[in-house]
Amino acid sequence: MNIVVVGTQWGDEGKGRVIDFLSQEVDAIVRFQGGSNAGHTVVVDGEIFVFHLVPSGILHPGKSCIIGNGVVVDPAELLAEIEALQRRNVDLKELRLSSSAHIVMPYHKEIEKMEEKQRGKKKIGTTKKGVGPAYTDKIARRGIRVGDLLNEKVLAEKLDVNFVLLPNYFRLNLCKKDILNRYLEYGDKLKEYITDTSVLVNQLIKKDKEILFEGAQGTLLDIDHGTYPFVTSSCTSAGGVCIGVGIGPTRIDRVLGVAKVYTTRVGEGPFPTEIEGREGEILQERGKEYGATTGRPRRCGWFDGVILRYAARINGLDELVLTKLDVLDKLDRIKICTAYKYKDKAIEDFPFQVDSLRECEPIYEEMEGWEEDTSRVSRYEDLPEKAQAYLRRIEEIGELSIGYLSLNPERAGLIKLNDES
Ligand code: IMP
């Protein structure tokens, strides 16, 4: 079975721990988009790992871990991640990197910093990892790809083109020769991992191997379907898998959507169920809601059923994975958004335009909190009745069943609810 795992909110849903758990049952784990803007956290026996580019299944020896062509790769960051994992004795023999993945260049980070500054109050709140400008160059057909790092002549020619196209400010502050030498060195260090990963993944599929496609960020950060322009620059939804890996849509069997039982967002942009004040702070503190890549505090809000239905539609979700239930343990009442009020009408579909979204007010249902510790529960049946009622309500609103539930960050903290899945 080839399964896609995507975030259904604005990222940070806990996909890393879900991928780590599901990796036990598959042969390969493949990233298909995003770059080192992602920060996927996995906790094993109290040890914390944060993955930015390396697939989150890497802690399972012998599984192919593949960085697909749709990812943008900062080679310095990838090498640092590889070296840090090697120091922790993680086996990287099966790590592979697509020769067609695009490269984040030093000027990408500079361009991003400057653009964000120039936007002033209208900034996007990006992670400053150079991801947006790298995707811009890809679409503008001047991008440099992983395979180019292995060929001095090609890399030098491409750098020449980029230096002609770069605005003066950046060109004057960078040394082309230094960049050429540095990136050739990166290529040399990475060459053992570089291959045509589309061939590799399709071969695995032909051999009936099982594959997990690891989404980064979340549906509402999708370049097409997210809250544009407050989005990332890649296709974060399930549709991005085929393009970002080089497989056909007929090769995907199942799509799992990961959602937190509340909502968070990092960076700018509208967020209808955002909570101002103490309850928001409780979620932030209890959920340790600080960015795994940038350390920025995440904005927190109530669970949004309109977003869940939207994510179900855009991704064709088969099943839900809910995370961080224990973060709600201390609350005596919990709100859940079932629809929005927009121009005096109740709407159930997520508005496509960000300006309309800004005018939406959430319509809430209020449920009683369970006020009991759920973080050590290991069976669904043992959850407090009120917690079960909350989860059932999410299922009803999303018209989806919950396949897995995460109650604490450890591997054993994820429980499977639906044995048929
Ligand atoms: P960029 O991807 O760095 O260009 O940032 C664009 C928007 O996506 C910003 O609001 C970021 O905070 C958000 N973003 C990017 N990656 C992540 C992630 O992994 N988790 C949550 N938000 C993210």
Coordinates of N, CA, C and O and ligand atoms in Angstrom, one line a residue, residues 10-13 15 34-40 112 116 124-133 135 216-218 221 229-234 264-269 291-294 296 298, ligand 1:
W10 N -2.1 24.5 9.0 CA -1.0 25.3 8.6 C 0.3 24.7 8.9 O 1.3 25.5 9.3
G11 N 0.5 23.5 8.9 CA 1.8 22.8 9.2 C 1.8 22.6 10.7 O 0.9 22.9 11.5
D12 N 2.9 21.9 11.1 CA 3.2 21.6 12.6 C 2.1 20.7 13.2 O 1.8 20.8 14.4
E13 N 1.5 19.9 12.4 CA 0.4 19.0 12.9 C 1.0 17.8 13.6 O 0.2 17.0 14.2
K15 N 3.3 15.7 11.9 CA 3.5 14.7 10.8 C 4.8 13.8 11.0 O 4.8 12.7 10.7
G34 N 8.8 21.1 -0.5 CA 9.4 21.9 0.7 C 10.9 21.8 0.7 O 11.5 21.2 -0.2
G35 N 11.4 22.3 1.8 CA 12.9 22.3 1.9 C 13.2 22.3 3.4 O 12.4 21.7 4.2
S36 N 14.2 23.0 3.8 CA 14.6 23.0 5.2 C 13.8 24.0 6.0 O 14.0 24.3 7.2
N37 N 12.7 24.6 5.4 CA 11.7 25.3 6.1 C 10.9 24.3 7.0 O 10.3 24.7 8.0
A38 N 10.9 23.0 6.7 CA 10.2 22.0 7.5 C 11.0 21.7 8.7 O 12.2 21.7 8.7
G39 N 10.3 21.3 9.8 CA 11.0 20.8 11.0 C 10.2 19.7 11.5 O 9.2 19.9 12.2
H40 N 10.5 18.4 11.2 CA 9.7 17.3 11.7 C 10.3 16.6 12.9 O 11.5 16.2 12.8
E112 N 15.3 36.6 0.0 CA 14.2 36.5 0.8 C 14.2 37.5 2.0 O 13.2 38.1 2.3
E116 N 11.3 40.3 2.5 CA 10.5 40.4 3.7 C 10.6 41.8 4.3 O 9.6 42.3 4.8
I124 N 5.3 38.2 4.8 CA 4.7 36.9 4.9 C 5.0 36.2 6.2 O 4.2 35.3 6.7
G125 N 6.2 36.5 6.7 CA 6.6 35.8 7.9 C 7.3 34.5 7.5 O 7.0 33.4 8.1
T126 N 8.1 34.5 6.5 CA 8.7 33.2 6.0 C 9.8 32.7 7.0 O 10.2 33.4 7.9
T127 N 10.3 31.5 6.7 CA 11.3 31.0 7.6 C 12.7 31.4 7.2 O 13.7 31.1 7.9
K128 N 12.9 32.2 6.2 CA 14.2 32.7 5.7 C 15.2 31.6 5.4 O 16.4 31.8 5.5
K129 N 14.7 30.5 4.9 CA 15.5 29.4 4.5 C 15.8 29.4 3.0 O 16.4 28.5 2.4
G130 N 15.4 30.5 2.3 CA 15.6 30.6 0.8 C 14.7 29.7 0.0 O 14.9 29.6 -1.2
V131 N 13.7 29.2 0.6 CA 12.8 28.2 -0.1 C 12.0 28.9 -1.2 O 12.0 28.4 -2.4
G132 N 11.4 30.0 -0.9 CA 10.5 30.7 -1.9 C 11.4 31.1 -3.1 O 11.0 30.8 -4.3
P133 N 12.5 31.9 -2.9 CA 13.3 32.3 -4.1 C 13.9 31.1 -4.9 O 14.0 31.2 -6.1
Y135 N 12.3 28.2 -5.4 CA 11.2 27.7 -6.2 C 10.9 28.8 -7.3 O 10.5 28.4 -8.4
A216 N 5.3 17.9 3.8 CA 5.8 18.9 4.8 C 4.8 20.1 4.7 O 4.0 20.3 3.8
Q217 N 4.9 21.0 5.7 CA 3.9 22.1 5.9 C 2.5 21.5 5.9 O 2.3 20.4 6.3
G218 N 1.5 22.3 5.5 CA 0.1 21.8 5.5 C -0.7 22.3 4.4 O -0.3 23.3 3.7
L221 N -1.1 26.0 3.6 CA 0.2 26.7 3.1 C 0.5 26.3 1.7 O 1.5 26.7 1.1
P229 N -1.7 35.2 -0.3 CA -0.2 34.9 -0.5 C 0.5 34.4 0.8 O 1.7 34.3 0.8
F230 N -0.3 34.2 1.9 CA 0.4 33.8 3.1 C 0.6 32.3 3.1 O -0.1 31.5 3.9
V231 N 1.4 31.8 2.2 CA 1.6 30.4 2.0 C 3.1 30.1 1.8 O 3.9 31.0 1.7
T232 N 3.4 28.8 1.7 CA 4.8 28.5 1.3 C 4.8 28.4 -0.3 O 3.7 28.6 -0.9
S233 N 5.9 28.0 -0.9 CA 6.0 28.1 -2.4 C 5.9 26.8 -3.0 O 6.2 26.6 -4.2
S234 N 5.4 25.8 -2.3 CA 5.3 24.4 -3.0 C 3.9 23.9 -2.8 O 3.0 24.4 -2.1
T264 N -2.9 25.7 14.9 CA -1.8 26.7 15.1 C -1.4 27.2 13.8 O -1.6 26.6 12.7
R265 N -0.7 28.3 13.8 CA -0.2 28.9 12.6 C 1.1 29.7 13.0 O 1.1 30.4 14.0
V266 N 2.1 29.6 12.2 CA 3.3 30.5 12.4 C 3.4 31.4 11.2 O 3.1 31.0 10.1
G267 N 3.8 32.6 11.5 CA 3.9 33.6 10.4 C 2.6 34.4 10.2 O 1.7 34.2 11.1
E268 N 2.5 35.2 9.2 CA 1.4 36.1 9.1 C 0.2 35.4 8.4 O 0.3 34.3 7.9
G269 N -0.9 36.2 8.3 CA -2.1 35.7 7.5 C -3.3 35.4 8.4 O -3.1 35.2 9.6
G291 N 8.2 27.1 16.8 CA 8.6 26.5 15.6 C 9.8 25.7 15.7 O 10.8 26.1 16.4
A292 N 9.8 24.5 15.1 CA 10.9 23.5 15.2 C 12.1 24.0 14.3 O 13.2 23.6 14.5
T293 N 11.8 24.9 13.4 CA 12.9 25.4 12.5 C 13.3 26.8 12.9 O 14.5 27.1 12.9
T294 N 12.4 27.7 13.3 CA 12.8 29.1 13.6 C 12.7 29.4 15.1 O 13.1 30.5 15.5
R296 N 10.1 30.4 16.5 CA 9.0 31.4 16.7 C 7.8 30.9 17.4 O 7.5 29.7 17.2
R298 N 4.1 29.9 18.0 CA 3.0 29.7 17.1 C 1.8 30.3 17.6 O 1.5 30.2 18.8
Ligands
IMP1 P1 8.5 29.8 3.7 O1 8.1 28.4 3.5 O2 9.7 29.9 4.5 O3 8.5 30.6 2.5 O4 7.4 30.5 4.6 C1 6.1 30.8 4.2 C2 5.0 30.6 5.2 O5 4.9 29.2 5.5 C3 5.3 31.2 6.6 O6 4.1 31.6 7.2 C4 6.0 30.1 7.4 O7 5.8 30.3 8.8 C5 5.2 28.9 6.9 N1 5.9 27.7 7.0 C6 6.9 27.2 6.2 N2 7.3 26.0 6.6 C7 6.5 25.7 7.7 C8 6.5 24.5 8.6 O8 7.2 23.5 8.4 N3 5.6 24.6 9.6 C9 4.7 25.7 9.7 N4 4.8 26.7 9.0 C10 5.6 26.8 8.0

